[in-house]
Amino acid sequence: SISPDAGADNIINIFERINRTGVSLSLFDLAVARLYVKGIRLRDLWRDFCKENESLAQLIKPEFILKVISIWQNKEPRKSALLDVIDELEKDAFEKQWRDACDWIGKAYERLTSPQGYGAFDKKWIPYTTMLVPLAIMLQAAHERRGGEEMYRKIDRWYWGSVFSQRFDHGVDTTTYRDVRAVIDWLDGGPCPTWLESFQVEGIDLLEV
């Protein structure tokens, strides 16, 4: 058995060693185990999400929702940080964060797929499903600030800039965390993210995107 006091990194290393012997255990499996002792049935929560969001559930993993929660707790959405968040949040707080994250992931998906949004009406037109995580957080931030059209246009600009610059091709967790912080600062009146300010639409080769 693993001590409850074992650090997140040690737990991950243990299970990665187990994985190499043929037992497949994901971050979600780790989260299920850690939350079970708090009386939280994560598999049931995910199952309920899948029933209510069939199309979206086919595109994302439950880790996406955990990543939203992690960033709300000001932590980069890496494995060890996600487990830290799971350990820190009590049952009621986690379940509320889970419900809120599910709600905003759903709203991000609606914006991504609707004709009034980004028009990805078929999943083959979704360039990066991983962008649903930062998009969900940005939309929640704009809503919380009672943002007008200008805020949503900034988010749109971030979205299309990220797509055409292929920003989410690699380093997704770090890019997600940095972009969320930079765009929310921009929504609050700060500067436009440096990479986006210097992005040149004229340099896009649509045949290679």
mmCIF file with all atom_site columns, C-alpha atoms in Angstrom:
data_model
loop_
_atom_site.group_PDB
_atom_site.id
_atom_site.type_symbol
_atom_site.label_atom_id
_atom_site.label_alt_id
_atom_site.label_comp_id
_atom_site.label_asym_id
_atom_site.label_entity_id
_atom_site.label_seq_id
_atom_site.pdbx_PDB_ins_code
_atom_site.Cartn_x
_atom_site.Cartn_y
_atom_site.Cartn_z
_atom_site.occupancy
_atom_site.B_iso_or_equiv
_atom_site.pdbx_formal_charge
_atom_site.auth_seq_id
_atom_site.auth_comp_id
_atom_site.auth_asym_id
_atom_site.auth_atom_id
_atom_site.pdbx_PDB_model_num
ATOM 1   C CA . SER A 1 1   ? 0.000   0.000  0.000   1.00 0.00 ? 1   SER A CA 1
ATOM 2   C CA . ILE A 1 2   ? 1.006   3.635  -0.507  1.00 0.00 ? 2   ILE A CA 1
ATOM 3   C CA . SER A 1 3   ? 1.211   5.974  2.456   1.00 0.00 ? 3   SER A CA 1
ATOM 4   C CA . PRO A 1 4   ? -1.199  8.950  2.344   1.00 0.00 ? 4   PRO A CA 1
ATOM 5   C CA . ASP A 1 5   ? 1.876   11.063 3.124   1.00 0.00 ? 5   ASP A CA 1
ATOM 6   C CA . ALA A 1 6   ? 3.671   10.014 -0.035  1.00 0.00 ? 6   ALA A CA 1
ATOM 7   C CA . GLY A 1 7   ? 4.370   12.967 -2.289  1.00 0.00 ? 7   GLY A CA 1
ATOM 8   C CA . ALA A 1 8   ? 2.592   13.313 -5.596  1.00 0.00 ? 8   ALA A CA 1
ATOM 9   C CA . ASP A 1 9   ? 5.815   12.909 -7.572  1.00 0.00 ? 9   ASP A CA 1
ATOM 10  C CA . ASN A 1 10  ? 6.664   9.690  -5.700  1.00 0.00 ? 10  ASN A CA 1
ATOM 11  C CA . ILE A 1 11  ? 3.204   8.282  -6.359  1.00 0.00 ? 11  ILE A CA 1
ATOM 12  C CA . ILE A 1 12  ? 3.473   9.093  -10.047 1.00 0.00 ? 12  ILE A CA 1
ATOM 13  C CA . ASN A 1 13  ? 6.890   7.421  -10.226 1.00 0.00 ? 13  ASN A CA 1
ATOM 14  C CA . ILE A 1 14  ? 5.567   4.307  -8.496  1.00 0.00 ? 14  ILE A CA 1
ATOM 15  C CA . PHE A 1 15  ? 2.643   3.976  -10.876 1.00 0.00 ? 15  PHE A CA 1
ATOM 16  C CA . GLU A 1 16  ? 4.809   4.701  -13.902 1.00 0.00 ? 16  GLU A CA 1
ATOM 17  C CA . ARG A 1 17  ? 7.034   1.814  -12.844 1.00 0.00 ? 17  ARG A CA 1
ATOM 18  C CA . ILE A 1 18  ? 3.936   -0.358 -12.508 1.00 0.00 ? 18  ILE A CA 1
ATOM 19  C CA . ASN A 1 19  ? 2.847   0.762  -15.984 1.00 0.00 ? 19  ASN A CA 1
ATOM 20  C CA . ARG A 1 20  ? 6.110   -0.475 -17.454 1.00 0.00 ? 20  ARG A CA 1
ATOM 21  C CA . THR A 1 21  ? 5.309   -3.949 -16.123 1.00 0.00 ? 21  THR A CA 1
ATOM 22  C CA . GLY A 1 22  ? 2.078   -3.993 -18.098 1.00 0.00 ? 22  GLY A CA 1
ATOM 23  C CA . VAL A 1 23  ? -0.538  -2.466 -15.809 1.00 0.00 ? 23  VAL A CA 1
ATOM 24  C CA . SER A 1 24  ? -2.091  0.570  -17.478 1.00 0.00 ? 24  SER A CA 1
ATOM 25  C CA . LEU A 1 25  ? -2.936  3.275  -14.938 1.00 0.00 ? 25  LEU A CA 1
ATOM 26  C CA . SER A 1 26  ? -3.668  6.826  -16.016 1.00 0.00 ? 26  SER A CA 1
ATOM 27  C CA . LEU A 1 27  ? -3.703  10.120 -14.177 1.00 0.00 ? 27  LEU A CA 1
ATOM 28  C CA . PHE A 1 28  ? -7.447  9.617  -13.917 1.00 0.00 ? 28  PHE A CA 1
ATOM 29  C CA . ASP A 1 29  ? -6.868  6.296  -12.142 1.00 0.00 ? 29  ASP A CA 1
ATOM 30  C CA . LEU A 1 30  ? -4.607  8.067  -9.654  1.00 0.00 ? 30  LEU A CA 1
ATOM 31  C CA . ALA A 1 31  ? -7.186  10.789 -9.116  1.00 0.00 ? 31  ALA A CA 1
ATOM 32  C CA . VAL A 1 32  ? -9.935  8.226  -8.566  1.00 0.00 ? 32  VAL A CA 1
ATOM 33  C CA . ALA A 1 33  ? -7.867  6.551  -5.855  1.00 0.00 ? 33  ALA A CA 1
ATOM 34  C CA . ARG A 1 34  ? -6.904  9.787  -4.110  1.00 0.00 ? 34  ARG A CA 1
ATOM 35  C CA . LEU A 1 35  ? -10.472 11.118 -4.078  1.00 0.00 ? 35  LEU A CA 1
ATOM 36  C CA . TYR A 1 36  ? -12.062 7.861  -2.995  1.00 0.00 ? 36  TYR A CA 1
ATOM 37  C CA . VAL A 1 37  ? -10.764 8.294  0.562   1.00 0.00 ? 37  VAL A CA 1
ATOM 38  C CA . LYS A 1 38  ? -12.600 11.634 0.709   1.00 0.00 ? 38  LYS A CA 1
ATOM 39  C CA . GLY A 1 39  ? -15.876 10.033 -0.285  1.00 0.00 ? 39  GLY A CA 1
ATOM 40  C CA . ILE A 1 40  ? -15.727 11.391 -3.827  1.00 0.00 ? 40  ILE A CA 1
ATOM 41  C CA . ARG A 1 41  ? -16.628 8.914  -6.567  1.00 0.00 ? 41  ARG A CA 1
ATOM 42  C CA . LEU A 1 42  ? -14.836 10.449 -9.516  1.00 0.00 ? 42  LEU A CA 1
ATOM 43  C CA . ARG A 1 43  ? -15.836 7.719  -11.952 1.00 0.00 ? 43  ARG A CA 1
ATOM 44  C CA . ASP A 1 44  ? -19.492 8.410  -11.156 1.00 0.00 ? 44  ASP A CA 1
ATOM 45  C CA . LEU A 1 45  ? -18.968 12.135 -11.704 1.00 0.00 ? 45  LEU A CA 1
ATOM 46  C CA . TRP A 1 46  ? -17.339 11.467 -15.066 1.00 0.00 ? 46  TRP A CA 1
ATOM 47  C CA . ARG A 1 47  ? -20.072 9.000  -16.017 1.00 0.00 ? 47  ARG A CA 1
ATOM 48  C CA . ASP A 1 48  ? -22.715 11.635 -15.278 1.00 0.00 ? 48  ASP A CA 1
ATOM 49  C CA . PHE A 1 49  ? -20.815 14.152 -17.414 1.00 0.00 ? 49  PHE A CA 1
ATOM 50  C CA . CYS A 1 50  ? -20.685 11.687 -20.307 1.00 0.00 ? 50  CYS A CA 1
ATOM 51  C CA . LYS A 1 51  ? -24.428 11.080 -20.136 1.00 0.00 ? 51  LYS A CA 1
ATOM 52  C CA . GLU A 1 52  ? -25.172 14.806 -20.244 1.00 0.00 ? 52  GLU A CA 1
ATOM 53  C CA . ASN A 1 53  ? -22.529 15.718 -22.842 1.00 0.00 ? 53  ASN A CA 1
ATOM 54  C CA . GLU A 1 54  ? -22.228 12.771 -25.225 1.00 0.00 ? 54  GLU A CA 1
ATOM 55  C CA . SER A 1 55  ? -20.593 14.578 -28.143 1.00 0.00 ? 55  SER A CA 1
ATOM 56  C CA . LEU A 1 56  ? -18.149 16.484 -25.964 1.00 0.00 ? 56  LEU A CA 1
ATOM 57  C CA . ALA A 1 57  ? -17.242 13.407 -23.911 1.00 0.00 ? 57  ALA A CA 1
ATOM 58  C CA . GLN A 1 58  ? -16.099 11.686 -27.120 1.00 0.00 ? 58  GLN A CA 1
ATOM 59  C CA . LEU A 1 59  ? -13.518 14.423 -27.650 1.00 0.00 ? 59  LEU A CA 1
ATOM 60  C CA . ILE A 1 60  ? -12.018 14.979 -24.219 1.00 0.00 ? 60  ILE A CA 1
ATOM 61  C CA . LYS A 1 61  ? -10.601 13.012 -21.328 1.00 0.00 ? 61  LYS A CA 1
ATOM 62  C CA . PRO A 1 62  ? -11.655 13.527 -17.697 1.00 0.00 ? 62  PRO A CA 1
ATOM 63  C CA . GLU A 1 63  ? -8.223  15.048 -17.125 1.00 0.00 ? 63  GLU A CA 1
ATOM 64  C CA . PHE A 1 64  ? -9.404  18.103 -19.068 1.00 0.00 ? 64  PHE A CA 1
ATOM 65  C CA . ILE A 1 65  ? -11.829 18.936 -16.274 1.00 0.00 ? 65  ILE A CA 1
ATOM 66  C CA . LEU A 1 66  ? -9.160  18.343 -13.635 1.00 0.00 ? 66  LEU A CA 1
ATOM 67  C CA . LYS A 1 67  ? -6.864  20.722 -15.522 1.00 0.00 ? 67  LYS A CA 1
ATOM 68  C CA . VAL A 1 68  ? -9.454  23.492 -15.407 1.00 0.00 ? 68  VAL A CA 1
ATOM 69  C CA . ILE A 1 69  ? -9.704  23.015 -11.645 1.00 0.00 ? 69  ILE A CA 1
ATOM 70  C CA . SER A 1 70  ? -5.926  23.021 -11.293 1.00 0.00 ? 70  SER A CA 1
ATOM 71  C CA . ILE A 1 71  ? -5.554  26.335 -13.110 1.00 0.00 ? 71  ILE A CA 1
ATOM 72  C CA . TRP A 1 72  ? -8.351  27.847 -11.013 1.00 0.00 ? 72  TRP A CA 1
ATOM 73  C CA . GLN A 1 73  ? -6.153  26.913 -8.049  1.00 0.00 ? 73  GLN A CA 1
ATOM 74  C CA . ASN A 1 74  ? -3.241  28.789 -9.666  1.00 0.00 ? 74  ASN A CA 1
ATOM 75  C CA . LYS A 1 75  ? -1.298  25.652 -10.493 1.00 0.00 ? 75  LYS A CA 1
ATOM 76  C CA . GLU A 1 76  ? 0.125   24.588 -13.844 1.00 0.00 ? 76  GLU A CA 1
ATOM 77  C CA . PRO A 1 77  ? -1.905  21.581 -15.041 1.00 0.00 ? 77  PRO A CA 1
ATOM 78  C CA . ARG A 1 78  ? 0.886   19.006 -14.806 1.00 0.00 ? 78  ARG A CA 1
ATOM 79  C CA . LYS A 1 79  ? 0.455   15.568 -13.228 1.00 0.00 ? 79  LYS A CA 1
ATOM 80  C CA . SER A 1 80  ? 1.992   16.366 -9.857  1.00 0.00 ? 80  SER A CA 1
ATOM 81  C CA . ALA A 1 81  ? 0.148   19.687 -9.597  1.00 0.00 ? 81  ALA A CA 1
ATOM 82  C CA . LEU A 1 82  ? -3.181  18.041 -10.395 1.00 0.00 ? 82  LEU A CA 1
ATOM 83  C CA . LEU A 1 83  ? -2.663  15.537 -7.601  1.00 0.00 ? 83  LEU A CA 1
ATOM 84  C CA . ASP A 1 84  ? -1.669  18.347 -5.232  1.00 0.00 ? 84  ASP A CA 1
ATOM 85  C CA . VAL A 1 85  ? -4.951  20.112 -5.981  1.00 0.00 ? 85  VAL A CA 1
ATOM 86  C CA . ILE A 1 86  ? -6.876  16.902 -5.425  1.00 0.00 ? 86  ILE A CA 1
ATOM 87  C CA . ASP A 1 87  ? -5.193  16.481 -2.050  1.00 0.00 ? 87  ASP A CA 1
ATOM 88  C CA . GLU A 1 88  ? -5.820  20.093 -1.009  1.00 0.00 ? 88  GLU A CA 1
ATOM 89  C CA . LEU A 1 89  ? -9.515  20.421 -1.857  1.00 0.00 ? 89  LEU A CA 1
ATOM 90  C CA . GLU A 1 90  ? -12.091 19.061 0.542   1.00 0.00 ? 90  GLU A CA 1
ATOM 91  C CA . LYS A 1 91  ? -15.058 17.061 -0.732  1.00 0.00 ? 91  LYS A CA 1
ATOM 92  C CA . ASP A 1 92  ? -17.587 19.891 -1.059  1.00 0.00 ? 92  ASP A CA 1
ATOM 93  C CA . ALA A 1 93  ? -15.064 22.278 -2.595  1.00 0.00 ? 93  ALA A CA 1
ATOM 94  C CA . PHE A 1 94  ? -13.864 19.715 -5.122  1.00 0.00 ? 94  PHE A CA 1
ATOM 95  C CA . GLU A 1 95  ? -17.358 18.686 -6.178  1.00 0.00 ? 95  GLU A CA 1
ATOM 96  C CA . LYS A 1 96  ? -18.363 22.334 -6.681  1.00 0.00 ? 96  LYS A CA 1
ATOM 97  C CA . GLN A 1 97  ? -15.216 22.996 -8.719  1.00 0.00 ? 97  GLN A CA 1
ATOM 98  C CA . TRP A 1 98  ? -15.918 19.868 -10.762 1.00 0.00 ? 98  TRP A CA 1
ATOM 99  C CA . ARG A 1 99  ? -19.481 21.006 -11.541 1.00 0.00 ? 99  ARG A CA 1
ATOM 100 C CA . ASP A 1 100 ? -18.291 24.495 -12.474 1.00 0.00 ? 100 ASP A CA 1
ATOM 101 C CA . ALA A 1 101 ? -15.487 23.131 -14.651 1.00 0.00 ? 101 ALA A CA 1
ATOM 102 C CA . CYS A 1 102 ? -17.923 20.804 -16.447 1.00 0.00 ? 102 CYS A CA 1
ATOM 103 C CA . ASP A 1 103 ? -20.237 23.744 -17.063 1.00 0.00 ? 103 ASP A CA 1
ATOM 104 C CA . TRP A 1 104 ? -17.525 25.963 -18.533 1.00 0.00 ? 104 TRP A CA 1
ATOM 105 C CA . ILE A 1 105 ? -15.982 23.178 -20.627 1.00 0.00 ? 105 ILE A CA 1
ATOM 106 C CA . GLY A 1 106 ? -19.483 22.762 -22.047 1.00 0.00 ? 106 GLY A CA 1
ATOM 107 C CA . LYS A 1 107 ? -19.747 26.482 -22.797 1.00 0.00 ? 107 LYS A CA 1
ATOM 108 C CA . ALA A 1 108 ? -16.323 26.430 -24.457 1.00 0.00 ? 108 ALA A CA 1
ATOM 109 C CA . TYR A 1 109 ? -17.454 23.523 -26.640 1.00 0.00 ? 109 TYR A CA 1
ATOM 110 C CA . GLU A 1 110 ? -20.605 25.425 -27.600 1.00 0.00 ? 110 GLU A CA 1
ATOM 111 C CA . ARG A 1 111 ? -18.535 28.434 -28.661 1.00 0.00 ? 111 ARG A CA 1
ATOM 112 C CA . LEU A 1 112 ? -16.149 26.196 -30.566 1.00 0.00 ? 112 LEU A CA 1
ATOM 113 C CA . THR A 1 113 ? -18.869 24.408 -32.523 1.00 0.00 ? 113 THR A CA 1
ATOM 114 C CA . SER A 1 114 ? -21.634 26.978 -33.006 1.00 0.00 ? 114 SER A CA 1
ATOM 115 C CA . PRO A 1 115 ? -21.992 29.010 -36.235 1.00 0.00 ? 115 PRO A CA 1
ATOM 116 C CA . GLN A 1 116 ? -21.997 32.165 -34.094 1.00 0.00 ? 116 GLN A CA 1
ATOM 117 C CA . GLY A 1 117 ? -18.740 31.058 -32.506 1.00 0.00 ? 117 GLY A CA 1
ATOM 118 C CA . TYR A 1 118 ? -15.834 29.312 -34.238 1.00 0.00 ? 118 TYR A CA 1
ATOM 119 C CA . GLY A 1 119 ? -17.914 27.150 -36.543 1.00 0.00 ? 119 GLY A CA 1
ATOM 120 C CA . ALA A 1 120 ? -16.284 23.753 -35.964 1.00 0.00 ? 120 ALA A CA 1
ATOM 121 C CA . PHE A 1 121 ? -19.586 21.973 -36.600 1.00 0.00 ? 121 PHE A CA 1
ATOM 122 C CA . ASP A 1 122 ? -17.838 18.623 -37.145 1.00 0.00 ? 122 ASP A CA 1
ATOM 123 C CA . LYS A 1 123 ? -15.133 17.248 -34.854 1.00 0.00 ? 123 LYS A CA 1
ATOM 124 C CA . LYS A 1 124 ? -12.751 16.955 -37.806 1.00 0.00 ? 124 LYS A CA 1
ATOM 125 C CA . TRP A 1 125 ? -12.720 20.764 -37.968 1.00 0.00 ? 125 TRP A CA 1
ATOM 126 C CA . ILE A 1 126 ? -11.593 21.157 -34.352 1.00 0.00 ? 126 ILE A CA 1
ATOM 127 C CA . PRO A 1 127 ? -7.883  21.958 -34.620 1.00 0.00 ? 127 PRO A CA 1
ATOM 128 C CA . TYR A 1 128 ? -6.900  21.327 -30.991 1.00 0.00 ? 128 TYR A CA 1
ATOM 129 C CA . THR A 1 129 ? -9.296  19.825 -28.463 1.00 0.00 ? 129 THR A CA 1
ATOM 130 C CA . THR A 1 130 ? -6.769  20.788 -25.780 1.00 0.00 ? 130 THR A CA 1
ATOM 131 C CA . MET A 1 131 ? -7.717  24.426 -26.351 1.00 0.00 ? 131 MET A CA 1
ATOM 132 C CA . LEU A 1 132 ? -11.047 23.743 -24.653 1.00 0.00 ? 132 LEU A CA 1
ATOM 133 C CA . VAL A 1 133 ? -9.284  23.969 -21.277 1.00 0.00 ? 133 VAL A CA 1
ATOM 134 C CA . PRO A 1 134 ? -7.920  27.530 -21.603 1.00 0.00 ? 134 PRO A CA 1
ATOM 135 C CA . LEU A 1 135 ? -11.002 28.633 -23.553 1.00 0.00 ? 135 LEU A CA 1
ATOM 136 C CA . ALA A 1 136 ? -13.271 27.466 -20.723 1.00 0.00 ? 136 ALA A CA 1
ATOM 137 C CA . ILE A 1 137 ? -11.272 29.425 -18.153 1.00 0.00 ? 137 ILE A CA 1
ATOM 138 C CA . MET A 1 138 ? -11.135 32.565 -20.283 1.00 0.00 ? 138 MET A CA 1
ATOM 139 C CA . LEU A 1 139 ? -14.883 32.502 -20.916 1.00 0.00 ? 139 LEU A CA 1
ATOM 140 C CA . GLN A 1 140 ? -15.516 32.082 -17.192 1.00 0.00 ? 140 GLN A CA 1
ATOM 141 C CA . ALA A 1 141 ? -13.218 35.031 -16.465 1.00 0.00 ? 141 ALA A CA 1
ATOM 142 C CA . ALA A 1 142 ? -15.038 37.246 -18.985 1.00 0.00 ? 142 ALA A CA 1
ATOM 143 C CA . HIS A 1 143 ? -18.395 36.248 -17.531 1.00 0.00 ? 143 HIS A CA 1
ATOM 144 C CA . GLU A 1 144 ? -17.220 36.887 -13.980 1.00 0.00 ? 144 GLU A CA 1
ATOM 145 C CA . ARG A 1 145 ? -16.077 40.359 -15.022 1.00 0.00 ? 145 ARG A CA 1
ATOM 146 C CA . ARG A 1 146 ? -19.392 40.978 -16.778 1.00 0.00 ? 146 ARG A CA 1
ATOM 147 C CA . GLY A 1 147 ? -17.311 41.432 -19.869 1.00 0.00 ? 147 GLY A CA 1
ATOM 148 C CA . GLY A 1 148 ? -18.703 43.229 -22.856 1.00 0.00 ? 148 GLY A CA 1
ATOM 149 C CA . GLU A 1 149 ? -18.094 42.447 -26.503 1.00 0.00 ? 149 GLU A CA 1
ATOM 150 C CA . GLU A 1 150 ? -14.527 43.763 -26.309 1.00 0.00 ? 150 GLU A CA 1
ATOM 151 C CA . MET A 1 151 ? -13.500 41.021 -23.876 1.00 0.00 ? 151 MET A CA 1
ATOM 152 C CA . TYR A 1 152 ? -14.927 38.284 -26.065 1.00 0.00 ? 152 TYR A CA 1
ATOM 153 C CA . ARG A 1 153 ? -13.216 39.740 -29.132 1.00 0.00 ? 153 ARG A CA 1
ATOM 154 C CA . LYS A 1 154 ? -9.909  39.470 -27.261 1.00 0.00 ? 154 LYS A CA 1
ATOM 155 C CA . ILE A 1 155 ? -10.615 35.825 -26.537 1.00 0.00 ? 155 ILE A CA 1
ATOM 156 C CA . ASP A 1 156 ? -11.509 35.299 -30.205 1.00 0.00 ? 156 ASP A CA 1
ATOM 157 C CA . ARG A 1 157 ? -8.270  36.924 -31.241 1.00 0.00 ? 157 ARG A CA 1
ATOM 158 C CA . TRP A 1 158 ? -6.326  34.594 -28.894 1.00 0.00 ? 158 TRP A CA 1
ATOM 159 C CA . TYR A 1 159 ? -8.182  31.577 -30.274 1.00 0.00 ? 159 TYR A CA 1
ATOM 160 C CA . TRP A 1 160 ? -7.550  32.253 -33.954 1.00 0.00 ? 160 TRP A CA 1
ATOM 161 C CA . GLY A 1 161 ? -3.992  33.400 -33.306 1.00 0.00 ? 161 GLY A CA 1
ATOM 162 C CA . SER A 1 162 ? -3.303  30.133 -31.467 1.00 0.00 ? 162 SER A CA 1
ATOM 163 C CA . VAL A 1 163 ? -4.875  28.043 -34.218 1.00 0.00 ? 163 VAL A CA 1
ATOM 164 C CA . PHE A 1 164 ? -3.032  29.644 -37.116 1.00 0.00 ? 164 PHE A CA 1
ATOM 165 C CA . SER A 1 165 ? 0.297   29.827 -35.306 1.00 0.00 ? 165 SER A CA 1
ATOM 166 C CA . GLN A 1 166 ? -0.107  26.156 -34.304 1.00 0.00 ? 166 GLN A CA 1
ATOM 167 C CA . ARG A 1 167 ? 0.627   27.215 -30.751 1.00 0.00 ? 167 ARG A CA 1
ATOM 168 C CA . PHE A 1 168 ? -0.828  24.063 -29.209 1.00 0.00 ? 168 PHE A CA 1
ATOM 169 C CA . ASP A 1 169 ? 1.285   21.638 -31.209 1.00 0.00 ? 169 ASP A CA 1
ATOM 170 C CA . HIS A 1 170 ? 3.593   21.073 -28.223 1.00 0.00 ? 170 HIS A CA 1
ATOM 171 C CA . GLY A 1 171 ? 4.137   22.044 -24.589 1.00 0.00 ? 171 GLY A CA 1
ATOM 172 C CA . VAL A 1 172 ? 0.374   22.128 -24.136 1.00 0.00 ? 172 VAL A CA 1
ATOM 173 C CA . ASP A 1 173 ? 0.198   22.329 -20.331 1.00 0.00 ? 173 ASP A CA 1
ATOM 174 C CA . THR A 1 174 ? 2.760   25.132 -20.067 1.00 0.00 ? 174 THR A CA 1
ATOM 175 C CA . THR A 1 175 ? 1.225   27.021 -22.993 1.00 0.00 ? 175 THR A CA 1
ATOM 176 C CA . THR A 1 176 ? -2.243  26.658 -21.488 1.00 0.00 ? 176 THR A CA 1
ATOM 177 C CA . TYR A 1 177 ? -1.164  28.020 -18.114 1.00 0.00 ? 177 TYR A CA 1
ATOM 178 C CA . ARG A 1 178 ? 0.786   30.942 -19.568 1.00 0.00 ? 178 ARG A CA 1
ATOM 179 C CA . ASP A 1 179 ? -1.935  31.875 -22.041 1.00 0.00 ? 179 ASP A CA 1
ATOM 180 C CA . VAL A 1 180 ? -4.659  31.833 -19.381 1.00 0.00 ? 180 VAL A CA 1
ATOM 181 C CA . ARG A 1 181 ? -2.679  34.173 -17.161 1.00 0.00 ? 181 ARG A CA 1
ATOM 182 C CA . ALA A 1 182 ? -1.701  36.479 -20.019 1.00 0.00 ? 182 ALA A CA 1
ATOM 183 C CA . VAL A 1 183 ? -5.175  36.707 -21.557 1.00 0.00 ? 183 VAL A CA 1
ATOM 184 C CA . ILE A 1 184 ? -6.901  37.289 -18.215 1.00 0.00 ? 184 ILE A CA 1
ATOM 185 C CA . ASP A 1 185 ? -4.409  40.069 -17.518 1.00 0.00 ? 185 ASP A CA 1
ATOM 186 C CA . TRP A 1 186 ? -5.301  41.451 -20.955 1.00 0.00 ? 186 TRP A CA 1
ATOM 187 C CA . LEU A 1 187 ? -9.016  41.281 -20.087 1.00 0.00 ? 187 LEU A CA 1
ATOM 188 C CA . ASP A 1 188 ? -8.225  43.265 -16.952 1.00 0.00 ? 188 ASP A CA 1
ATOM 189 C CA . GLY A 1 189 ? -6.636  46.053 -18.972 1.00 0.00 ? 189 GLY A CA 1
ATOM 190 C CA . GLY A 1 190 ? -3.091  44.748 -19.238 1.00 0.00 ? 190 GLY A CA 1
ATOM 191 C CA . PRO A 1 191 ? -1.099  44.450 -22.462 1.00 0.00 ? 191 PRO A CA 1
ATOM 192 C CA . CYS A 1 192 ? -1.920  42.116 -25.299 1.00 0.00 ? 192 CYS A CA 1
ATOM 193 C CA . PRO A 1 193 ? 0.234   38.946 -25.002 1.00 0.00 ? 193 PRO A CA 1
ATOM 194 C CA . THR A 1 194 ? 3.557   39.605 -26.706 1.00 0.00 ? 194 THR A CA 1
ATOM 195 C CA . TRP A 1 195 ? 3.351   36.625 -29.060 1.00 0.00 ? 195 TRP A CA 1
ATOM 196 C CA . LEU A 1 196 ? -0.145  37.649 -30.179 1.00 0.00 ? 196 LEU A CA 1
ATOM 197 C CA . GLU A 1 197 ? 0.770   41.311 -30.624 1.00 0.00 ? 197 GLU A CA 1
ATOM 198 C CA . SER A 1 198 ? 3.573   40.325 -33.000 1.00 0.00 ? 198 SER A CA 1
ATOM 199 C CA . PHE A 1 199 ? 1.542   37.675 -34.850 1.00 0.00 ? 199 PHE A CA 1
ATOM 200 C CA . GLN A 1 200 ? 1.254   38.520 -38.540 1.00 0.00 ? 200 GLN A CA 1
ATOM 201 C CA . VAL A 1 201 ? -1.811  37.221 -40.365 1.00 0.00 ? 201 VAL A CA 1
ATOM 202 C CA . GLU A 1 202 ? -0.134  37.918 -43.705 1.00 0.00 ? 202 GLU A CA 1
ATOM 203 C CA . GLY A 1 203 ? 2.479   35.247 -42.959 1.00 0.00 ? 203 GLY A CA 1
ATOM 204 C CA . ILE A 1 204 ? -0.033  32.410 -42.698 1.00 0.00 ? 204 ILE A CA 1
ATOM 205 C CA . ASP A 1 205 ? 0.153   29.643 -45.294 1.00 0.00 ? 205 ASP A CA 1
ATOM 206 C CA . LEU A 1 206 ? -3.359  28.160 -45.145 1.00 0.00 ? 206 LEU A CA 1
ATOM 207 C CA . LEU A 1 207 ? -2.232  25.108 -47.115 1.00 0.00 ? 207 LEU A CA 1
ATOM 208 C CA . GLU A 1 208 ? 0.070   24.096 -44.249 1.00 0.00 ? 208 GLU A CA 1
ATOM 209 C CA . VAL A 1 209 ? -2.216  24.840 -41.311 1.00 0.00 ? 209 VAL A CA 1
#
